[in-house]
PDB file of C-alpha atoms in Angstrom:
ATOM      1  CA  MET A   1       3.154 -14.118  -1.524  1.00 94.00           C
ATOM      2  CA  ILE A   2       1.361 -12.796  -4.579  1.00 97.00           C
ATOM      3  CA  LYS A   3       3.468 -13.405  -7.676  1.00 97.00           C
ATOM      4  CA  VAL A   4       2.516 -11.924 -11.039  1.00 97.00           C
ATOM      5  CA  ASP A   5       4.785 -13.420 -13.695  1.00 97.00           C
ATOM      6  CA  GLY A   6       4.644 -12.080 -17.257  1.00 96.00           C
ATOM      7  CA  LEU A   7       1.010 -10.990 -17.099  1.00 97.00           C
ATOM      8  CA  LYS A   8      -0.182  -9.566 -20.411  1.00 95.00           C
ATOM      9  CA  LYS A   9      -3.678  -8.294 -21.091  1.00 94.00           C
ATOM     10  CA  GLU A  10      -4.634  -6.370 -24.211  1.00 91.00           C
ATOM     11  CA  TYR A  11      -7.597  -4.167 -25.027  1.00 90.00           C
ATOM     12  CA  SER A  12      -8.119  -2.171 -28.208  1.00 87.00           C
ATOM     13  CA  ASP A  13      -6.312   0.879 -26.806  1.00 88.00           C
ATOM     14  CA  PHE A  14      -4.392  -0.493 -23.825  1.00 91.00           C
ATOM     15  CA  LYS A  15      -1.889  -3.203 -22.948  1.00 94.00           C
ATOM     16  CA  LEU A  16      -0.943  -4.448 -19.481  1.00 95.00           C
ATOM     17  CA  ASP A  17       2.514  -6.050 -19.224  1.00 96.00           C
ATOM     18  CA  ILE A  18       3.550  -6.692 -15.624  1.00 96.00           C
ATOM     19  CA  SER A  19       5.755  -8.924 -13.491  1.00 97.00           C
ATOM     20  CA  VAL A  20       5.787  -8.178  -9.764  1.00 97.00           C
ATOM     21  CA  GLU A  21       5.873  -9.855  -6.359  1.00 97.00           C
ATOM     22  CA  PHE A  22       4.105  -8.744  -3.179  1.00 97.00           C
ATOM     23  CA  GLU A  23       5.486 -10.233   0.030  1.00 96.00           C
ATOM     24  CA  ASN A  24       3.448 -11.524   2.962  1.00 96.00           C
ATOM     25  CA  GLY A  25       3.096  -9.075   5.822  1.00 96.00           C
ATOM     26  CA  THR A  26       3.171  -5.973   3.627  1.00 97.00           C
ATOM     27  CA  ILE A  27       0.871  -3.143   2.637  1.00 97.00           C
ATOM     28  CA  ASN A  28       1.588  -2.167  -0.963  1.00 97.00           C
ATOM     29  CA  GLY A  29       0.522   1.110  -2.533  1.00 96.00           C
ATOM     30  CA  ILE A  30      -0.237   1.167  -6.259  1.00 95.00           C
ATOM     31  CA  VAL A  31      -0.206   4.638  -7.804  1.00 93.00           C
ATOM     32  CA  GLY A  32      -0.670   5.899 -11.338  1.00 90.00           C
ATOM     33  CA  THR A  33      -2.865   8.114 -13.468  1.00 88.00           C
ATOM     34  CA  ASN A  34      -6.375   7.111 -14.531  1.00 87.00           C
ATOM     35  CA  GLY A  35      -6.163   4.320 -17.099  1.00 88.00           C
ATOM     36  CA  ALA A  36      -2.614   3.357 -16.116  1.00 91.00           C
ATOM     37  CA  GLY A  37      -3.590  -0.247 -15.337  1.00 92.00           C
ATOM     38  CA  LYS A  38      -4.171  -0.357 -11.579  1.00 93.00           C
ATOM     39  CA  SER A  39      -7.710  -1.719 -11.694  1.00 92.00           C
ATOM     40  CA  THR A  40      -6.843  -4.114 -14.535  1.00 94.00           C
ATOM     41  CA  LEU A  41      -4.053  -5.599 -12.408  1.00 96.00           C
ATOM     42  CA  PHE A  42      -6.409  -5.987  -9.451  1.00 95.00           C
ATOM     43  CA  LYS A  43      -9.091  -7.651 -11.578  1.00 94.00           C
ATOM     44  CA  ALA A  44      -6.555 -10.098 -12.999  1.00 95.00           C
ATOM     45  CA  ILE A  45      -5.419 -11.089  -9.489  1.00 96.00           C
ATOM     46  CA  LEU A  46      -9.050 -11.526  -8.463  1.00 94.00           C
ATOM     47  CA  GLY A  47      -9.788 -13.683 -11.517  1.00 92.00           C
ATOM     48  CA  LEU A  48     -12.366 -11.217 -12.837  1.00 92.00           C
ATOM     49  CA  ILE A  49     -10.805 -10.895 -16.300  1.00 93.00           C
ATOM     50  CA  SER A  50      -9.204 -13.367 -18.684  1.00 92.00           C
ATOM     51  CA  TYR A  51      -5.628 -13.115 -19.984  1.00 91.00           C
ATOM     52  CA  LYS A  52      -3.720 -15.168 -22.520  1.00 86.00           C
ATOM     53  CA  GLU A  53      -0.195 -14.784 -21.153  1.00 94.00           C
ATOM     54  CA  GLY A  54       1.258 -14.916 -17.671  1.00 96.00           C
ATOM     55  CA  VAL A  55       0.791 -16.716 -14.383  1.00 97.00           C
ATOM     56  CA  ILE A  56      -0.591 -15.288 -11.146  1.00 97.00           C
ATOM     57  CA  THR A  57      -0.060 -17.257  -7.943  1.00 97.00           C
ATOM     58  CA  ILE A  58      -1.097 -16.565  -4.365  1.00 96.00           C
ATOM     59  CA  ASN A  59       0.915 -18.559  -1.834  1.00 93.00           C
ATOM     60  CA  ASP A  60       2.240 -20.736  -4.694  1.00 93.00           C
ATOM     61  CA  LYS A  61      -1.224 -21.641  -6.042  1.00 95.00           C
ATOM     62  CA  ASN A  62      -2.317 -20.517  -9.513  1.00 95.00           C
ATOM     63  CA  VAL A  63      -5.384 -18.282  -9.202  1.00 94.00           C
ATOM     64  CA  ARG A  64      -6.871 -20.022 -12.240  1.00 93.00           C
ATOM     65  CA  ASP A  65      -7.054 -23.175 -10.118  1.00 93.00           C
ATOM     66  CA  PHE A  66      -8.739 -21.500  -7.174  1.00 93.00           C
ATOM     67  CA  LYS A  67     -11.812 -23.172  -5.690  1.00 92.00           C
ATOM     68  CA  TYR A  68     -14.500 -21.410  -3.684  1.00 89.00           C
ATOM     69  CA  ALA A  69     -12.566 -21.937  -0.430  1.00 91.00           C
ATOM     70  CA  ASP A  70      -9.498 -20.247  -1.945  1.00 93.00           C
ATOM     71  CA  LYS A  71     -11.494 -17.292  -3.247  1.00 92.00           C
ATOM     72  CA  GLU A  72     -13.061 -16.843   0.174  1.00 92.00           C
ATOM     73  CA  ARG A  73      -9.598 -15.985   1.508  1.00 93.00           C
ATOM     74  CA  ILE A  74      -9.451 -12.838  -0.667  1.00 94.00           C
ATOM     75  CA  GLY A  75     -11.261  -9.649   0.263  1.00 92.00           C
ATOM     76  CA  CYS A  76     -11.716  -6.703  -2.061  1.00 92.00           C
ATOM     77  CA  VAL A  77     -13.233  -3.275  -2.448  1.00 91.00           C
ATOM     78  CA  MET A  78     -13.628  -2.094  -6.046  1.00 88.00           C
ATOM     79  CA  THR A  79     -14.646   1.408  -7.085  1.00 82.00           C
ATOM     80  CA  ASP A  80     -17.304   0.224  -9.531  1.00 74.00           C
ATOM     81  CA  SER A  81     -19.072  -2.388  -7.385  1.00 73.00           C
ATOM     82  CA  PHE A  82     -21.444  -2.342  -4.453  1.00 76.00           C
ATOM     83  CA  PHE A  83     -24.553  -3.956  -3.023  1.00 82.00           C
ATOM     84  CA  SER A  84     -28.039  -3.082  -4.210  1.00 88.00           C
ATOM     85  CA  GLU A  85     -28.986   0.355  -2.960  1.00 89.00           C
ATOM     86  CA  THR A  86     -32.271  -1.048  -1.657  1.00 93.00           C
ATOM     87  CA  PHE A  87     -30.329  -2.889   1.061  1.00 95.00           C
ATOM     88  CA  SER A  88     -29.541  -1.643   4.540  1.00 96.00           C
ATOM     89  CA  ILE A  89     -26.411  -2.429   6.531  1.00 96.00           C
ATOM     90  CA  LYS A  90     -28.335  -5.138   8.385  1.00 96.00           C
ATOM     91  CA  ASP A  91     -29.319  -6.659   5.017  1.00 96.00           C
ATOM     92  CA  ILE A  92     -25.676  -6.591   3.896  1.00 95.00           C
ATOM     93  CA  ALA A  93     -24.599  -8.247   7.137  1.00 96.00           C
ATOM     94  CA  ALA A  94     -27.078 -11.097   6.613  1.00 95.00           C
ATOM     95  CA  ILE A  95     -25.971 -11.633   2.996  1.00 94.00           C
ATOM     96  CA  MET A  96     -22.274 -11.589   3.867  1.00 94.00           C
ATOM     97  CA  LYS A  97     -22.788 -14.004   6.751  1.00 94.00           C
ATOM     98  CA  ALA A  98     -24.525 -16.440   4.389  1.00 93.00           C
ATOM     99  CA  THR A  99     -21.804 -16.020   1.744  1.00 90.00           C
ATOM    100  CA  TYR A 100     -18.549 -15.990   3.724  1.00 90.00           C
ATOM    101  CA  LYS A 101     -17.999 -18.530   6.505  1.00 91.00           C
ATOM    102  CA  SER A 102     -15.464 -16.259   8.197  1.00 93.00           C
ATOM    103  CA  PHE A 103     -17.535 -13.079   8.011  1.00 95.00           C
ATOM    104  CA  ASN A 104     -17.816 -11.633  11.517  1.00 95.00           C
ATOM    105  CA  ARG A 105     -21.291 -10.130  11.559  1.00 96.00           C
ATOM    106  CA  ASP A 106     -21.062  -8.799  15.112  1.00 96.00           C
ATOM    107  CA  ALA A 107     -17.730  -7.099  14.418  1.00 95.00           C
ATOM    108  CA  PHE A 108     -19.115  -5.543  11.217  1.00 96.00           C
ATOM    109  CA  ILE A 109     -22.193  -4.169  12.975  1.00 97.00           C
ATOM    110  CA  LYS A 110     -20.045  -2.842  15.813  1.00 96.00           C
ATOM    111  CA  LYS A 111     -17.658  -1.107  13.409  1.00 95.00           C
ATOM    112  CA  CYS A 112     -20.578   0.467  11.540  1.00 96.00           C
ATOM    113  CA  GLU A 113     -21.999   1.779  14.812  1.00 96.00           C
ATOM    114  CA  GLU A 114     -18.583   3.161  15.801  1.00 93.00           C
ATOM    115  CA  HIS A 115     -18.409   4.998  12.476  1.00 93.00           C
ATOM    116  CA  LYS A 116     -21.974   6.295  12.965  1.00 93.00           C
ATOM    117  CA  LEU A 117     -23.438   4.452   9.970  1.00 95.00           C
ATOM    118  CA  PRO A 118     -27.228   3.923  10.270  1.00 96.00           C
ATOM    119  CA  LEU A 119     -28.037   0.209  10.374  1.00 96.00           C
ATOM    120  CA  ASN A 120     -31.577   0.347   8.973  1.00 95.00           C
ATOM    121  CA  LYS A 121     -31.279   3.156   6.449  1.00 95.00           C
ATOM    122  CA  LYS A 122     -31.263   2.204   2.749  1.00 95.00           C
ATOM    123  CA  ILE A 123     -27.898   2.496   1.000  1.00 93.00           C
ATOM    124  CA  ARG A 124     -29.452   4.754  -1.648  1.00 92.00           C
ATOM    125  CA  ASP A 125     -29.869   7.387   1.065  1.00 94.00           C
ATOM    126  CA  PHE A 126     -26.202   7.214   2.118  1.00 92.00           C
ATOM    127  CA  SER A 127     -23.691   9.882   1.174  1.00 89.00           C
ATOM    128  CA  ASN A 128     -20.749   8.825  -1.014  1.00 85.00           C
ATOM    129  CA  GLY A 129     -18.522   8.866   2.047  1.00 86.00           C
ATOM    130  CA  MET A 130     -20.908   6.601   3.993  1.00 89.00           C
ATOM    131  CA  LYS A 131     -20.999   4.159   1.078  1.00 90.00           C
ATOM    132  CA  ALA A 132     -17.208   4.101   0.911  1.00 88.00           C
ATOM    133  CA  LYS A 133     -16.961   3.394   4.641  1.00 91.00           C
ATOM    134  CA  THR A 134     -19.519   0.594   4.422  1.00 93.00           C
ATOM    135  CA  LYS A 135     -17.606  -1.171   1.646  1.00 92.00           C
ATOM    136  CA  VAL A 136     -14.294  -1.041   3.476  1.00 93.00           C
ATOM    137  CA  LEU A 137     -15.703  -2.098   6.853  1.00 94.00           C
ATOM    138  CA  CYS A 138     -17.495  -4.998   5.182  1.00 94.00           C
ATOM    139  CA  ALA A 139     -14.275  -6.260   3.570  1.00 94.00           C
ATOM    140  CA  LEU A 140     -12.331  -5.860   6.824  1.00 94.00           C
ATOM    141  CA  SER A 141     -14.871  -8.019   8.666  1.00 95.00           C
ATOM    142  CA  ILE A 142     -13.873 -11.143   6.708  1.00 94.00           C
ATOM    143  CA  ASP A 143     -10.916 -13.284   7.830  1.00 94.00           C
ATOM    144  CA  THR A 144      -8.862 -13.136   4.627  1.00 95.00           C
ATOM    145  CA  ASP A 145      -5.217 -13.573   3.623  1.00 95.00           C
ATOM    146  CA  VAL A 146      -5.280 -10.945   0.866  1.00 96.00           C
ATOM    147  CA  LEU A 147      -7.107  -7.626   0.779  1.00 96.00           C
ATOM    148  CA  ILE A 148      -7.348  -5.618  -2.457  1.00 96.00           C
ATOM    149  CA  LEU A 149      -8.579  -2.044  -2.132  1.00 96.00           C
ATOM    150  CA  ASP A 150      -9.203   0.041  -5.253  1.00 93.00           C
ATOM    151  CA  GLU A 151      -9.539   3.707  -4.208  1.00 90.00           C
ATOM    152  CA  PRO A 152     -11.109   2.801  -0.836  1.00 89.00           C
ATOM    153  CA  THR A 153     -11.021   6.314   0.638  1.00 86.00           C
ATOM    154  CA  VAL A 154     -12.567   8.159  -2.315  1.00 82.00           C
ATOM    155  CA  GLY A 155     -15.300  10.493  -1.112  1.00 77.00           C
ATOM    156  CA  LEU A 156     -14.089  10.523   2.491  1.00 85.00           C
ATOM    157  CA  ASP A 157     -13.033  13.639   4.377  1.00 87.00           C
ATOM    158  CA  ILE A 158      -9.651  13.753   6.088  1.00 89.00           C
ATOM    159  CA  ILE A 159     -10.952  12.495   9.450  1.00 89.00           C
ATOM    160  CA  ALA A 160     -12.899   9.611   7.913  1.00 87.00           C
ATOM    161  CA  ARG A 161      -9.878   8.665   5.782  1.00 90.00           C
ATOM    162  CA  ASP A 162      -7.672   8.530   8.854  1.00 91.00           C
ATOM    163  CA  GLU A 163     -10.215   6.292  10.605  1.00 90.00           C
ATOM    164  CA  ILE A 164     -10.298   3.877   7.672  1.00 90.00           C
ATOM    165  CA  LEU A 165      -6.499   3.774   7.436  1.00 92.00           C
ATOM    166  CA  SER A 166      -6.433   2.905  11.126  1.00 93.00           C
ATOM    167  CA  GLU A 167      -8.880   0.048  10.503  1.00 92.00           C
ATOM    168  CA  ILE A 168      -6.608  -1.305   7.735  1.00 94.00           C
ATOM    169  CA  ARG A 169      -3.620  -1.193  10.109  1.00 94.00           C
ATOM    170  CA  ASP A 170      -5.639  -3.135  12.703  1.00 93.00           C
ATOM    171  CA  TYR A 171      -6.503  -5.708  10.032  1.00 93.00           C
ATOM    172  CA  MET A 172      -2.790  -6.251   9.342  1.00 94.00           C
ATOM    173  CA  GLU A 173      -1.912  -6.508  13.032  1.00 92.00           C
ATOM    174  CA  GLU A 174      -4.382  -9.367  13.446  1.00 91.00           C
ATOM    175  CA  ASN A 175      -2.350 -11.565  11.074  1.00 90.00           C
ATOM    176  CA  GLU A 176       1.255 -10.733  10.179  1.00 87.00           C
ATOM    177  CA  ASN A 177       1.161 -12.887   7.014  1.00 92.00           C
ATOM    178  CA  ARG A 178      -1.577 -10.903   5.282  1.00 96.00           C
ATOM    179  CA  ILE A 179      -1.050  -8.860   2.126  1.00 97.00           C
ATOM    180  CA  VAL A 180      -2.815  -5.596   1.303  1.00 97.00           C
ATOM    181  CA  LEU A 181      -2.806  -3.988  -2.145  1.00 97.00           C
ATOM    182  CA  ILE A 182      -4.236  -0.477  -2.207  1.00 96.00           C
ATOM    183  CA  SER A 183      -4.557   2.098  -4.959  1.00 94.00           C
ATOM    184  CA  SER A 184      -5.245   5.732  -4.185  1.00 88.00           C
ATOM    185  CA  HIS A 185      -5.075   9.151  -5.805  1.00 85.00           C
ATOM    186  CA  ILE A 186      -4.469  10.604  -2.346  1.00 86.00           C
ATOM    187  CA  SER A 187      -0.710  10.476  -1.881  1.00 86.00           C
ATOM    188  CA  SER A 188      -0.872  11.119   1.862  1.00 88.00           C
ATOM    189  CA  ASP A 189      -2.827   7.866   2.304  1.00 91.00           C
ATOM    190  CA  ILE A 190      -0.051   5.925   0.571  1.00 92.00           C
ATOM    191  CA  GLU A 191       2.647   7.719   2.546  1.00 92.00           C
ATOM    192  CA  LYS A 192       0.979   7.037   5.903  1.00 91.00           C
ATOM    193  CA  LEU A 193      -0.056   3.441   5.301  1.00 94.00           C
ATOM    194  CA  CYS A 194       2.121   1.565   2.825  1.00 96.00           C
ATOM    195  CA  ASP A 195       5.382  -0.312   3.255  1.00 96.00           C
ATOM    196  CA  THR A 196       6.177  -0.211  -0.466  1.00 96.00           C
ATOM    197  CA  THR A 197       4.952   2.019  -3.285  1.00 96.00           C
ATOM    198  CA  TYR A 198       4.622   0.846  -6.901  1.00 96.00           C
ATOM    199  CA  MET A 199       4.017   3.211  -9.797  1.00 94.00           C
ATOM    200  CA  ILE A 200       2.185   2.032 -12.930  1.00 95.00           C
ATOM    201  CA  ASN A 201       2.192   3.920 -16.220  1.00 93.00           C
ATOM    202  CA  ASP A 202       0.843   2.720 -19.583  1.00 92.00           C
ATOM    203  CA  GLY A 203       0.330  -0.791 -18.229  1.00 94.00           C
ATOM    204  CA  LYS A 204       3.846  -1.246 -16.844  1.00 95.00           C
ATOM    205  CA  ILE A 205       5.443  -0.844 -13.445  1.00 95.00           C
ATOM    206  CA  VAL A 206       7.919   1.969 -13.994  1.00 92.00           C
ATOM    207  CA  PHE A 207       9.151   2.354 -10.443  1.00 90.00           C
ATOM    208  CA  HIS A 208       8.958   0.956  -6.919  1.00 94.00           C
ATOM    209  CA  ASP A 209      10.707   1.462  -3.587  1.00 95.00           C
ATOM    210  CA  ASP A 210      10.130   1.310   0.168  1.00 96.00           C
ATOM    211  CA  THR A 211       7.805   4.133   1.153  1.00 95.00           C
ATOM    212  CA  ASP A 212      10.000   5.124   4.100  1.00 94.00           C
ATOM    213  CA  ARG A 213      12.891   5.591   1.693  1.00 94.00           C
ATOM    214  CA  LEU A 214      10.717   7.686  -0.630  1.00 93.00           C
ATOM    215  CA  LEU A 215      10.042  10.062   2.238  1.00 92.00           C
ATOM    216  CA  SER A 216      13.597  10.173   3.617  1.00 94.00           C
ATOM    217  CA  ASP A 217      15.972   9.867   0.647  1.00 95.00           C
ATOM    218  CA  TYR A 218      14.033  11.234  -2.347  1.00 96.00           C
ATOM    219  CA  ALA A 219      13.906  14.957  -3.125  1.00 97.00           C
ATOM    220  CA  ALA A 220      13.552  17.561  -5.847  1.00 97.00           C
ATOM    221  CA  LEU A 221      16.652  19.482  -6.931  1.00 97.00           C
ATOM    222  CA  LYS A 222      15.839  22.881  -8.399  1.00 96.00           C
ATOM    223  CA  VAL A 223      18.630  24.286 -10.558  1.00 95.00           C
ATOM    224  CA  ASP A 224      19.139  26.852 -13.296  1.00 95.00           C
ATOM    225  CA  GLU A 225      20.354  25.826 -16.752  1.00 94.00           C
ATOM    226  CA  ASP A 226      24.052  26.444 -16.081  1.00 93.00           C
ATOM    227  CA  SER A 227      23.973  24.451 -12.842  1.00 94.00           C
ATOM    228  CA  PHE A 228      22.074  21.641 -14.580  1.00 95.00           C
ATOM    229  CA  GLU A 229      24.812  21.288 -17.203  1.00 94.00           C
ATOM    230  CA  LYS A 230      27.501  21.006 -14.510  1.00 93.00           C
ATOM    231  CA  LEU A 231      25.440  18.768 -12.216  1.00 95.00           C
ATOM    232  CA  ASP A 232      26.600  15.224 -11.418  1.00 96.00           C
ATOM    233  CA  LYS A 233      23.613  13.283 -12.731  1.00 95.00           C
ATOM    234  CA  SER A 234      24.645   9.850 -11.486  1.00 95.00           C
ATOM    235  CA  HIS A 235      21.868   9.916  -8.862  1.00 96.00           C
ATOM    236  CA  ILE A 236      19.206  11.667 -10.950  1.00 97.00           C
ATOM    237  CA  MET A 237      16.205   9.476 -11.839  1.00 95.00           C
ATOM    238  CA  ALA A 238      14.373  11.956 -14.070  1.00 96.00           C
ATOM    239  CA  TYR A 239      14.164  15.682 -14.740  1.00 96.00           C
ATOM    240  CA  LYS A 240      11.647  18.173 -16.047  1.00 95.00           C
ATOM    241  CA  LYS A 241      12.185  21.583 -17.713  1.00 94.00           C
ATOM    242  CA  GLU A 242      10.749  24.510 -15.783  1.00 93.00           C
ATOM    243  CA  LYS A 243      10.749  28.283 -16.325  1.00 91.00           C
ATOM    244  CA  TYR A 244      13.645  28.786 -13.908  1.00 90.00           C
ATOM    245  CA  GLY A 245      15.677  25.862 -15.273  1.00 94.00           C
ATOM    246  CA  TYR A 246      15.179  22.226 -14.254  1.00 96.00           C
ATOM    247  CA  GLU A 247      13.524  20.187 -11.529  1.00 96.00           C
ATOM    248  CA  CYS A 248      15.329  16.889 -10.946  1.00 97.00           C
ATOM    249  CA  LEU A 249      14.219  13.836  -8.977  1.00 97.00           C
ATOM    250  CA  THR A 250      16.931  12.156  -6.923  1.00 97.00           C
ATOM    251  CA  ASN A 251      16.879   9.145  -4.613  1.00 95.00           C
ATOM    252  CA  GLU A 252      20.109  10.310  -2.925  1.00 96.00           C
ATOM    253  CA  LYS A 253      19.180  13.574  -1.227  1.00 96.00           C
ATOM    254  CA  GLU A 254      22.146  13.490   1.160  1.00 96.00           C
ATOM    255  CA  TYR A 255      24.654  13.185  -1.677  1.00 97.00           C
ATOM    256  CA  TYR A 256      23.489  16.440  -3.235  1.00 97.00           C
ATOM    257  CA  SER A 257      23.059  18.283   0.067  1.00 96.00           C
ATOM    258  CA  GLU A 258      26.665  17.434   0.973  1.00 96.00           C
ATOM    259  CA  ASN A 259      28.232  18.149  -2.432  1.00 96.00           C
ATOM    260  CA  TYR A 260      26.052  21.087  -3.492  1.00 95.00           C
ATOM    261  CA  PRO A 261      25.369  23.005  -0.249  1.00 93.00           C
ATOM    262  CA  SER A 262      23.854  26.033  -1.993  1.00 93.00           C
ATOM    263  CA  MET A 263      21.417  24.004  -4.109  1.00 94.00           C
ATOM    264  CA  VAL A 264      17.666  24.237  -3.494  1.00 95.00           C
ATOM    265  CA  ILE A 265      16.565  20.769  -2.327  1.00 96.00           C
ATOM    266  CA  GLU A 266      12.904  20.181  -1.483  1.00 95.00           C
ATOM    267  CA  LYS A 267      10.917  17.285  -0.085  1.00 93.00           C
ATOM    268  CA  MET A 268       8.420  15.746  -2.524  1.00 91.00           C
ATOM    269  CA  THR A 269       5.086  13.972  -2.244  1.00 91.00           C
ATOM    270  CA  VAL A 270       4.460  10.701  -4.064  1.00 91.00           C
ATOM    271  CA  ASP A 271       2.265  12.635  -6.522  1.00 90.00           C
ATOM    272  CA  GLU A 272       5.104  15.039  -7.332  1.00 92.00           C
ATOM    273  CA  MET A 273       7.528  12.157  -7.856  1.00 93.00           C
ATOM    274  CA  MET A 274       5.032  10.502 -10.175  1.00 91.00           C
ATOM    275  CA  MET A 275       4.697  13.663 -12.277  1.00 90.00           C
ATOM    276  CA  ILE A 276       8.451  13.856 -12.896  1.00 94.00           C
ATOM    277  CA  ILE A 277       8.832  10.143 -13.588  1.00 92.00           C
ATOM    278  CA  ILE A 278       5.901  10.056 -16.024  1.00 90.00           C
ATOM    279  CA  LYS A 279       6.155  13.516 -17.615  1.00 90.00           C
ATOM    280  CA  GLY A 280       9.877  14.128 -17.293  1.00 91.00           C
ATOM    281  CA  GLU A 281      12.965  12.961 -19.163  1.00 92.00           C
ATOM    282  CA  LYS A 282      15.267  10.140 -18.126  1.00 89.00           C
ATOM    283  CA  VAL A 283      18.971  10.859 -17.721  1.00 82.00           C
TER     284      VAL A 283
END
């Protein structure tokens, strides 16, 4: 388990204030606008930034007490980091093999060949999508307990994204106790892959639920002003004023479909839910 207890990190124009737990055997999606705190949370878990308040533990061990062997059990892909662009995939494989005891060089090379990545070509000559694939495949070739992925599918087309999501699923199937944290601006990736979705806004987690429930029980209610005034709002999470009246987010779609049969009820993406929660009004 990853446990973040009372984590507080302040910058001149931003403050992170989070407590959250991520269970073993789960893939957890972290969504939010740019600057919401996703990358800051990841960097804190990885021990890449300092913080004055809070405790972060992975499998009951404080990350501040981690030794090299502990850190080797965590894999990551960050948006703002990569190998030197003068390296080739074969160079990366040699460096990773010398750095991580559990790095499977043969598996990494095989995966790169399957994804049609040139082994001897310099990284500087790769497309953005090829670079993104290389980073993810490299991280997946290490035997780790935790995998942190910050926008891993950025720059990939829909087919390449699906291939990478499949690789992440395979990684989880190899060890049922692993934990994956993944942020993405592509809501379909979160919907396809993640067990639980967490939403961060202004440095705080404002919402979380099982992703399956988001897709089955959550919906948008579209009502005019008169209907909004008469509406039972006991299952309304947030609402937003529109030209026609109001758009309301509910986590009890069946309740409203049964009690308001003429109401317009529409399925929502994670992105659309996020817009109402962040931009809308609470009941």
